């Protein structure tokens, strides 16, 4: 049997085990997925002792190890290096390779929900770890990307680093997370992305954007996946906007990892159904 891990600290609320084990079972693969809570000071020793064995297929990496894992790997994908975070490890004959599948997962969901994004103007709230990955891939695909963040210096730094990427095709700018600036940016936007934890369980009454800023021309994508339909998404629907729940990104980033570990096409619908059920339904 081959094993895949989730490396995090803590890992208790993760949906990854449910998602990947449902997929292994559906396809009858001799794999299992385990959640491993690894204190930061033990990460290096775990990599050296367990992750290079032939029974280890790969891992998902989550908070707080996404950056720290990089120095323990043999090779890291250039886009993951630019993002500054690895969320997927693959064991290729004892060589540990690092990737970031968060941003590609997000872009796949956006493209399915929106269509061709080449001309899209995007406003993204947040400049943390997940927003960095999503912002990186959006900046290579859309026309305009505006980043709004509570700590405006982080938005500025992210915008500058995305614009410096030779593969960036968007005009990238940053704004403070202030009512007037946000309102104006959303008014002109085709896609609104929430990359903050605002609205996440248990503080489900929070939202990053005032209801009156939402309009029917928007696709609203919330990275938060618990609850599946956040306050932001409910209010977006009421305003006539299209919505994209974060669960799609979660499943697509996991599906990419699954294919890398097993070489087999992932049963995406099974993975999504397992996560939706674990989250208590749509
Ligand atoms: N759907 C998926 O597959 C997926 C994948 C990864 C993450 N996520 C979700 O994405 C969310 C963000 O995760 P992360 O790892 O990027 O977190 P993070 O690195 O801690 O970043 C948090 C971001 O949210 C902002 N923020 C936090 N609290 C805020 C508040 N009260 N008001 C305004 N802004 C606030 C922070 O602003 P400052 O810079 O000012 O602190 C920062 O930009 C989480 O809900 C996570 O579950 C979803």
CSV table of C-alpha atoms and ligand atoms in Angstrom, one decimal:
chain,number,residue,atom,x,y,z
A,1,UNK,CA,0.0,0.0,0.0
A,2,UNK,CA,1.2,3.5,-0.8
A,3,UNK,CA,0.5,6.4,1.6
A,4,UNK,CA,-0.1,10.1,1.2
A,5,UNK,CA,0.0,12.6,4.1
A,6,UNK,CA,-1.4,15.9,4.9
A,7,UNK,CA,1.4,17.8,6.7
A,8,UNK,CA,0.0,20.6,8.9
A,9,UNK,CA,-0.2,21.8,12.4
A,10,UNK,CA,-2.9,21.3,13.5
A,11,UNK,CA,-4.8,19.2,10.9
A,12,UNK,CA,-8.1,18.5,12.7
A,13,UNK,CA,-10.5,20.4,10.4
A,14,UNK,CA,-9.1,19.4,7.1
A,15,UNK,CA,-11.3,18.0,4.3
A,16,UNK,CA,-8.4,16.4,2.5
A,17,UNK,CA,-8.6,13.0,4.1
A,18,UNK,CA,-12.3,12.6,3.3
A,19,UNK,CA,-11.7,13.7,-0.3
A,20,UNK,CA,-8.7,11.6,-1.2
A,21,UNK,CA,-9.8,8.4,0.6
A,22,UNK,CA,-13.2,8.6,-1.1
A,23,UNK,CA,-11.3,8.8,-4.5
A,24,UNK,CA,-8.9,6.0,-3.7
A,25,UNK,CA,-11.8,3.8,-2.6
A,26,UNK,CA,-13.9,4.6,-5.7
A,27,UNK,CA,-11.1,3.6,-8.0
A,28,UNK,CA,-10.0,0.6,-5.9
A,29,UNK,CA,-6.4,2.0,-5.6
A,30,UNK,CA,-4.1,0.5,-2.9
A,31,UNK,CA,-3.5,4.0,-1.4
A,32,UNK,CA,-4.4,5.6,1.8
A,33,UNK,CA,-4.3,9.3,3.0
A,34,UNK,CA,-3.4,10.2,6.5
A,35,UNK,CA,-3.6,13.5,8.4
A,36,UNK,CA,-0.2,14.2,10.1
A,37,UNK,CA,0.0,16.9,12.7
A,38,UNK,CA,3.7,18.0,12.6
A,39,UNK,CA,5.1,20.7,14.9
A,40,UNK,CA,7.4,23.0,12.9
A,41,UNK,CA,10.5,21.9,14.7
A,42,UNK,CA,9.8,18.2,13.6
A,43,UNK,CA,9.2,18.9,9.9
A,44,UNK,CA,12.8,18.4,8.8
A,45,UNK,CA,13.2,15.1,10.7
A,46,UNK,CA,9.9,13.7,9.2
A,47,UNK,CA,11.0,14.5,5.7
A,48,UNK,CA,14.3,12.8,6.2
A,49,UNK,CA,12.9,9.7,8.0
A,50,UNK,CA,9.6,8.9,6.3
A,51,UNK,CA,9.0,10.8,3.1
A,52,UNK,CA,11.7,9.3,0.9
A,53,UNK,CA,10.5,5.7,1.4
A,54,UNK,CA,9.0,3.7,-1.6
A,55,UNK,CA,5.6,3.4,0.1
A,56,UNK,CA,5.3,7.2,0.4
A,57,UNK,CA,3.6,8.6,-2.7
A,58,UNK,CA,3.3,12.3,-1.8
A,59,UNK,CA,1.7,14.8,0.5
A,60,UNK,CA,-0.5,17.9,0.8
A,61,UNK,CA,1.1,20.7,2.8
A,62,UNK,CA,-0.9,23.2,4.7
A,63,UNK,CA,-0.5,25.9,7.4
A,64,UNK,CA,2.1,26.5,8.8
A,65,UNK,CA,4.5,24.5,6.6
A,66,UNK,CA,3.8,25.8,3.0
A,67,UNK,CA,6.9,27.9,3.0
A,68,UNK,CA,9.1,26.0,5.5
A,69,UNK,CA,8.9,22.8,3.5
A,70,UNK,CA,10.7,24.3,0.5
A,71,UNK,CA,14.2,23.9,1.9
A,72,UNK,CA,13.6,20.2,2.6
A,73,UNK,CA,12.7,19.3,-1.0
A,74,UNK,CA,14.9,18.3,-3.9
A,75,UNK,CA,13.2,20.3,-6.6
A,76,UNK,CA,10.5,23.0,-6.5
A,77,UNK,CA,8.3,24.0,-9.5
A,78,UNK,CA,9.3,27.6,-10.6
A,79,UNK,CA,5.7,28.9,-10.2
A,80,UNK,CA,5.5,27.5,-6.6
A,81,UNK,CA,8.8,29.3,-5.9
A,82,UNK,CA,7.4,32.6,-7.2
A,83,UNK,CA,4.3,32.1,-5.1
A,84,UNK,CA,6.5,31.3,-2.1
A,85,UNK,CA,4.5,28.2,-1.1
A,86,UNK,CA,4.3,24.5,-1.8
A,87,UNK,CA,1.0,22.7,-1.2
A,88,UNK,CA,1.8,19.4,-2.9
A,89,UNK,CA,4.8,17.1,-2.6
A,90,UNK,CA,5.4,14.2,-5.0
A,91,UNK,CA,7.8,11.4,-4.3
A,92,UNK,CA,9.5,10.5,-7.6
A,93,UNK,CA,11.8,7.5,-6.9
A,94,UNK,CA,13.1,9.1,-3.7
A,95,UNK,CA,13.3,12.6,-5.1
A,96,UNK,CA,10.8,14.9,-3.4
A,97,UNK,CA,9.3,17.5,-5.8
A,98,UNK,CA,7.2,20.5,-4.7
A,99,UNK,CA,4.3,22.1,-6.5
A,100,UNK,CA,1.5,24.6,-5.8
A,101,UNK,CA,-1.9,23.4,-7.1
A,102,UNK,CA,-4.0,26.1,-5.3
A,103,UNK,CA,-3.9,28.7,-8.0
A,104,UNK,CA,-4.4,26.3,-10.9
A,105,UNK,CA,-7.4,24.8,-9.0
A,106,UNK,CA,-8.8,28.3,-8.5
A,107,UNK,CA,-8.3,29.3,-12.1
A,108,UNK,CA,-10.0,26.1,-13.3
A,109,UNK,CA,-13.1,26.9,-11.2
A,110,UNK,CA,-13.2,30.5,-12.4
A,111,UNK,CA,-12.8,29.5,-16.1
A,112,UNK,CA,-15.6,26.9,-15.7
A,113,UNK,CA,-17.9,29.5,-14.1
A,114,UNK,CA,-17.0,32.6,-16.1
A,115,UNK,CA,-15.7,31.3,-19.5
A,116,UNK,CA,-12.6,32.9,-21.2
A,117,UNK,CA,-11.0,35.3,-18.7
A,118,UNK,CA,-8.6,37.0,-21.1
A,119,UNK,CA,-10.6,40.3,-21.0
A,120,UNK,CA,-11.7,40.0,-17.3
A,121,UNK,CA,-11.2,42.7,-14.7
A,122,UNK,CA,-10.7,41.1,-11.3
A,123,UNK,CA,-10.7,42.6,-7.8
A,124,UNK,CA,-9.3,40.3,-5.1
A,125,UNK,CA,-9.6,41.0,-1.4
A,126,UNK,CA,-6.7,39.6,0.6
A,127,UNK,CA,-3.0,39.2,0.1
A,128,UNK,CA,-2.2,36.2,2.3
A,129,UNK,CA,-0.9,32.7,1.4
A,130,UNK,CA,-3.9,31.5,-0.6
A,131,UNK,CA,-4.4,34.9,-2.3
A,132,UNK,CA,-0.8,34.9,-3.4
A,133,UNK,CA,-1.3,31.6,-5.2
A,134,UNK,CA,-4.6,32.6,-6.8
A,135,UNK,CA,-3.2,36.1,-7.7
A,136,UNK,CA,-0.2,34.5,-9.4
A,137,UNK,CA,-2.3,32.5,-11.7
A,138,UNK,CA,-4.9,35.2,-12.3
A,139,UNK,CA,-2.1,37.7,-13.2
A,140,UNK,CA,-1.0,35.3,-16.0
A,141,UNK,CA,-4.6,35.0,-17.4
A,142,UNK,CA,-6.7,38.2,-17.0
A,143,UNK,CA,-6.7,41.8,-18.2
A,144,UNK,CA,-6.7,43.7,-14.9
A,145,UNK,CA,-6.1,42.5,-11.3
A,146,UNK,CA,-6.7,44.8,-8.4
A,147,UNK,CA,-5.6,43.6,-5.0
A,148,UNK,CA,-7.2,45.1,-1.8
A,149,UNK,CA,-5.8,44.3,1.6
A,150,UNK,CA,-6.3,45.4,5.2
A,151,UNK,CA,-2.5,45.8,5.5
A,152,UNK,CA,-2.0,47.8,2.3
A,153,UNK,CA,1.8,47.3,2.3
A,154,UNK,CA,1.1,43.6,1.7
A,155,UNK,CA,-1.2,44.3,-1.2
A,156,UNK,CA,1.5,46.6,-2.7
A,157,UNK,CA,4.2,44.0,-2.2
A,158,UNK,CA,2.1,41.3,-3.8
A,159,UNK,CA,1.1,43.5,-6.8
A,160,UNK,CA,4.8,44.5,-7.4
A,161,UNK,CA,5.9,40.8,-7.2
A,162,UNK,CA,3.2,39.7,-9.6
A,163,UNK,CA,3.9,42.5,-12.1
A,164,UNK,CA,7.6,41.5,-12.0
A,165,UNK,CA,6.8,38.0,-13.3
A,166,UNK,CA,7.7,37.8,-17.0
A,167,UNK,CA,4.5,35.7,-17.5
A,168,UNK,CA,2.2,38.4,-16.0
A,169,UNK,CA,-0.2,39.6,-18.7
A,170,UNK,CA,-2.5,41.7,-16.4
A,171,UNK,CA,-2.3,45.3,-15.3
A,172,UNK,CA,-1.8,44.8,-11.6
A,173,UNK,CA,-2.5,47.4,-8.9
A,174,UNK,CA,-3.2,47.6,-5.2
A,175,UNK,CA,-5.7,49.5,-3.2
A,176,UNK,CA,-6.4,49.8,0.6
A,177,UNK,CA,-9.3,47.9,1.9
A,178,UNK,CA,-11.4,51.0,2.3
A,179,UNK,CA,-15.1,51.5,1.4
A,180,UNK,CA,-14.7,54.1,-1.4
A,181,UNK,CA,-11.8,52.5,-3.1
A,182,UNK,CA,-13.4,49.1,-2.9
A,183,UNK,CA,-16.7,50.3,-4.1
A,184,UNK,CA,-15.1,51.9,-7.2
A,185,UNK,CA,-13.0,48.8,-8.0
A,186,UNK,CA,-16.0,46.4,-7.6
A,187,UNK,CA,-18.2,48.6,-9.8
A,188,UNK,CA,-15.7,48.2,-12.7
A,189,UNK,CA,-15.0,44.5,-12.1
A,190,UNK,CA,-16.2,41.4,-13.7
A,191,UNK,CA,-14.9,39.0,-11.0
A,192,UNK,CA,-14.7,39.5,-7.3
A,193,UNK,CA,-12.5,37.1,-5.3
A,194,UNK,CA,-12.5,36.8,-1.5
A,195,UNK,CA,-9.1,35.6,-0.4
A,196,UNK,CA,-9.5,36.4,3.3
A,197,UNK,CA,-11.0,34.1,6.0
A,198,UNK,CA,-13.9,36.5,6.5
A,199,UNK,CA,-17.2,34.6,6.7
A,200,UNK,CA,-15.5,31.3,7.6
A,201,UNK,CA,-17.0,29.0,10.3
A,202,UNK,CA,-17.6,29.8,13.1
A,203,UNK,CA,-17.8,33.6,12.3
A,204,UNK,CA,-20.3,33.1,9.5
A,205,UNK,CA,-21.8,36.6,9.9
A,206,UNK,CA,-18.6,38.2,8.7
A,207,UNK,CA,-18.2,39.4,5.1
A,208,UNK,CA,-15.4,41.3,3.3
A,209,UNK,CA,-17.7,43.4,1.1
A,210,UNK,CA,-20.8,45.4,1.8
A,211,UNK,CA,-23.9,44.0,0.2
A,212,UNK,CA,-24.7,47.2,-1.8
A,213,UNK,CA,-21.4,47.0,-3.7
A,214,UNK,CA,-22.4,43.7,-5.4
A,215,UNK,CA,-24.0,43.8,-8.8
A,216,UNK,CA,-25.5,41.5,-11.4
A,217,UNK,CA,-22.5,41.7,-13.7
A,218,UNK,CA,-20.1,40.0,-11.2
A,219,UNK,CA,-18.9,36.5,-10.7
A,220,UNK,CA,-18.2,36.3,-7.0
A,221,UNK,CA,-15.6,33.6,-6.0
A,222,UNK,CA,-15.1,33.0,-2.3
A,223,UNK,CA,-12.1,31.0,-1.2
A,224,UNK,CA,-13.8,30.2,2.1
A,225,UNK,CA,-15.3,26.7,1.8
A,226,UNK,CA,-16.8,26.2,5.3
A,227,UNK,CA,-19.7,27.0,5.1
A,228,UNK,CA,-20.1,26.2,1.4
A,229,UNK,CA,-22.4,29.2,0.8
A,230,UNK,CA,-20.9,32.0,2.8
A,231,UNK,CA,-22.7,35.3,3.6
A,232,UNK,CA,-20.8,36.9,0.7
A,233,UNK,CA,-22.1,34.3,-1.7
A,234,UNK,CA,-25.7,34.5,-0.4
A,235,UNK,CA,-25.7,38.3,-0.8
A,236,UNK,CA,-24.1,38.0,-4.2
A,237,UNK,CA,-26.9,35.7,-5.3
A,238,UNK,CA,-29.5,38.2,-3.9
A,239,UNK,CA,-27.8,40.9,-5.9
A,240,UNK,CA,-28.1,38.9,-9.1
A,241,UNK,CA,-24.4,38.0,-9.4
A,242,UNK,CA,-23.0,34.6,-10.3
A,243,UNK,CA,-21.2,32.7,-7.6
A,244,UNK,CA,-18.3,30.2,-7.3
A,245,UNK,CA,-18.0,28.5,-3.8
A,246,UNK,CA,-14.5,27.7,-2.5
A,247,UNK,CA,-15.2,24.0,-2.4
A,248,UNK,CA,-14.6,23.8,-6.2
A,249,UNK,CA,-11.0,25.2,-5.7
A,250,UNK,CA,-10.5,22.7,-2.9
A,251,UNK,CA,-11.5,19.8,-5.0
A,252,UNK,CA,-9.6,20.9,-8.1
A,253,UNK,CA,-6.3,21.5,-6.3
A,254,UNK,CA,-6.7,18.1,-4.7
A,255,UNK,CA,-7.6,16.5,-8.0
A,256,UNK,CA,-4.3,17.8,-9.5
A,257,UNK,CA,-2.4,16.4,-6.6
A,258,UNK,CA,-4.2,13.0,-6.9
A,259,UNK,CA,-3.2,12.7,-10.5
A,260,UNK,CA,0.4,13.5,-9.7
A,261,UNK,CA,0.5,10.8,-6.9
A,262,UNK,CA,-1.3,8.0,-8.7
A,263,UNK,CA,-0.9,8.7,-12.4
A,264,UNK,CA,-4.7,8.1,-12.6
A,265,UNK,CA,-7.5,10.5,-13.6
A,266,UNK,CA,-9.2,11.6,-10.4
A,267,UNK,CA,-13.0,11.0,-9.8
A,268,UNK,CA,-13.7,14.7,-9.3
A,269,UNK,CA,-17.4,14.3,-8.7
A,270,UNK,CA,-16.8,11.6,-6.0
A,271,UNK,CA,-14.2,13.9,-4.3
A,272,UNK,CA,-16.6,16.9,-4.4
A,273,UNK,CA,-19.5,14.8,-3.0
A,274,UNK,CA,-17.4,13.6,-0.1
A,275,UNK,CA,-16.4,17.1,0.8
A,276,UNK,CA,-19.9,18.5,0.5
A,277,UNK,CA,-21.2,15.7,2.7
A,278,UNK,CA,-18.5,16.3,5.3
A,279,UNK,CA,-19.4,20.0,5.3
A,280,UNK,CA,-23.0,19.2,6.0
A,281,UNK,CA,-24.4,19.5,2.4
A,282,UNK,CA,-24.8,22.4,-0.1
B,1,LIG,N1,-10.9,26.9,-1.3
B,1,LIG,C1,-9.6,26.4,-1.1
B,1,LIG,O1,-9.2,25.5,-1.7
B,1,LIG,C2,-8.7,27.2,-0.2
B,1,LIG,C3,-7.3,27.0,-0.2
B,1,LIG,C4,-6.5,27.7,0.7
B,1,LIG,C5,-7.1,28.6,1.6
B,1,LIG,N2,-8.5,28.8,1.6
B,1,LIG,C6,-9.1,29.7,2.5
B,1,LIG,O2,-8.7,31.0,2.2
B,1,LIG,C7,-8.7,31.8,3.4
B,1,LIG,C8,-7.4,32.6,3.5
B,1,LIG,O3,-6.4,31.6,3.9
B,1,LIG,P1,-4.8,32.0,3.9
B,1,LIG,O4,-4.1,30.8,4.2
B,1,LIG,O5,-4.5,32.8,2.7
B,1,LIG,O6,-4.8,33.0,5.2
B,1,LIG,P2,-3.7,34.0,5.6
B,1,LIG,O7,-2.4,33.7,4.9
B,1,LIG,O8,-3.7,34.1,7.1
B,1,LIG,O9,-4.2,35.4,5.0
B,1,LIG,C9,-5.3,36.1,5.5
B,1,LIG,C10,-5.6,37.3,4.6
B,1,LIG,O10,-6.9,37.8,5.0
B,1,LIG,C11,-6.8,39.1,5.5
B,1,LIG,N3,-7.6,39.2,6.7
B,1,LIG,C12,-7.6,38.4,7.8
B,1,LIG,N4,-8.5,38.8,8.7
B,1,LIG,C13,-9.1,40.0,8.2
B,1,LIG,C14,-10.0,40.9,8.7
B,1,LIG,N5,-10.6,40.7,9.9
B,1,LIG,N6,-10.4,41.9,7.9
B,1,LIG,C15,-9.7,42.1,6.7
B,1,LIG,N7,-8.8,41.3,6.2
B,1,LIG,C16,-8.5,40.2,7.0
B,1,LIG,C17,-5.3,39.3,5.9
B,1,LIG,O11,-5.0,40.6,5.8
B,1,LIG,P3,-3.7,41.2,6.5
B,1,LIG,O12,-2.6,41.0,5.5
B,1,LIG,O13,-4.0,42.7,6.7
B,1,LIG,O14,-3.5,40.5,7.8
B,1,LIG,C18,-4.7,38.5,4.7
B,1,LIG,O15,-4.7,39.2,3.5
B,1,LIG,C19,-9.1,30.9,4.5
B,1,LIG,O16,-10.5,31.0,4.8
B,1,LIG,C20,-8.8,29.5,3.9
B,1,LIG,O17,-9.6,28.5,4.5
B,1,LIG,C21,-9.3,28.1,0.7
